[in-house]
Amino acid sequence: MMKYIFLIIIFLFNNLISAQKNKIDSLYEFNYSQLKNKFYDYYDHNQTLQSERIGKYYLQKAKKEKNTLEIAEGYNLIHFNENFPTALKYIDSLALITKDIKGNLYPARTYLIKGNLYYKYDNLKAALDNYVLGLKYAKEQNDEKQTAYANMNIAYINSYIGKNVEAAKIFRGYLYNRNNITDEYQQNQIRIALISCYLEINKLDSANILIQEGQAFANTNKNSYDLTLYSFLSGKYDLKQKKYGTAITKLTTVYNDLIKINENNANYALYDLGKAYDGLKNKEKAAQYFILLDSNVQKTEITFPKLREIYTYLIDYYKEKNDKEKQLYYIERFLKVDKKLDEQFQYLSTELPKKYDTPNLLQEKENIINDLNNRKTILHVSIVILLIILLLILYLYYKAKKTEKKHRKIAQELIQQFEKKDITPTDINNETSIPQILKQVEVEELEIEETETVEAEEKTAKIIPEDVKISILKELKTFEAKELYLKKGITLVNLAKKIKTNTAYLSETINNSKGKNFNSYLNDLRIDYVLKRLIEDKKFRSYKLPAIAEELGYNNVQAFSVAFKKKTGTTTSIYIKEIEKSITS
């Protein structure tokens, strides 16, 4: 099957493009690209006369125009429809005319075309030698496409000698990492090749997924030829699953379709049909298909490794029937085919590692060394970055510890102030009893504040009647004493209404008498309250911050934390920890 698929891939290398169905009337109106497309269309559909005519016209047109590259392409097109000796002469002509051409196309392409010809006629030793040379020149010329074709061609040879794991690796790489090397049609052919490898190494689930993808692709493109290929692979999948009846139904249809296109390619279907009937214990039917397969092989002399199995099967089959003549005949056929297969296998199994695997391993070794060097560079850069990050973390940690130490000191001083004297929130709000740690302001700021306060008092004294001011202060005293500031939603407006005054009078009175605006006044009362309450009430200390904020009348814990930090210079959590420490000590 792999050789069958490979004969399709040969056309990929020569830019196989989807069909144009028009009959050939006149060719002069078409350019080279259009002629090439029409050639491959007819050739793909086994319309030999039409493709021959286009190939000859293509070469004639190129020679008339003295276009060297297109003359070479004309030789390439013509060789497809010729027998082996004539086809080889055309490729030699191609090599001769392109020997002085500069660029990256030749001579890599010449060797790959010649390798394809040898592969087609079952000379895999010569095919390998030409593929290796094509790969060498393609790499030297940095031609990714021709490098890809060479690698895939060699993958078919790997599969031929049973190295399907290695072949699958190549096909899978080009199927899933296109990099603009192959088009959609070529991807489809690579998928077919990969399915064949998967079936050989019994990766049946993977094969089945790709078969379904391929059938969907063929249906979308209405390509009956591809549908036949996927039916063949589906039948082979059923054979692997031991669904012999289903396999026979599919493979019989496939064989009838393939025999119309290319008799040689149908041999793989014959082999699998024989295996399916053998699975059903129908030896007569199995032998019938194997005999037909041997007959086809004699006509073409194109072999494949699994032929050994059919000859040993037929030898045993006729041995059971005591048919000495047929038994001797198939022994002779086995020896002849086996000799050819053995020669090719020995050469390929020796030369593939020497000419392909070893150079690839050396290249891979070089790539690994370069990769390791790059990794070392990346590692060194990463270490430097990590060291910088570590130093930054250490700096931030040091800064955080320093800040924490400062916060703890502030918390300790606050606690000491409360322990020295039982201070009420009202007393704390009085400027004369505020802990010194909360009064770290510049002298200039104090002087400015005092000046502003005096000016504000003089202004207020002119605006607010004395009796109103006394009344407001009395109400504020009650407000503080009854701890009404702990209620939620207190605003200047609703407090003014409660004490039966207006917001302007209330705001001015607080500014003058308390030396702060309403919001600061309210926050200070609450924070002073919580400072004392946390010292005195163990249960209160066990509350979570959201619960404490709720009890103080704050709408959320963030507002409380900001107010606490602004008022005290430390955090609530540190303050609570220091209280616990002071109690235990």
PDB file of N, CA and C in Angstrom, residues 130 222 324:
ATOM      1  N   ASN A 130      19.349   8.489  -5.370  1.00  0.00           N
ATOM      2  CA  ASN A 130      18.953   9.772  -5.963  1.00  0.00           C
ATOM      3  C   ASN A 130      18.240  10.663  -4.953  1.00  0.00           C
ATOM      4  N   LYS A 222     -15.567  16.316  -3.907  1.00  0.00           N
ATOM      5  CA  LYS A 222     -16.200  15.445  -4.911  1.00  0.00           C
ATOM      6  C   LYS A 222     -15.152  14.717  -5.747  1.00  0.00           C
ATOM      7  N   LYS A 324       2.009 -31.610  -6.276  1.00  0.00           N
ATOM      8  CA  LYS A 324       3.450 -31.405  -6.282  1.00  0.00           C
ATOM      9  C   LYS A 324       3.886 -30.366  -7.320  1.00  0.00           C
TER      10      LYS A 324
END
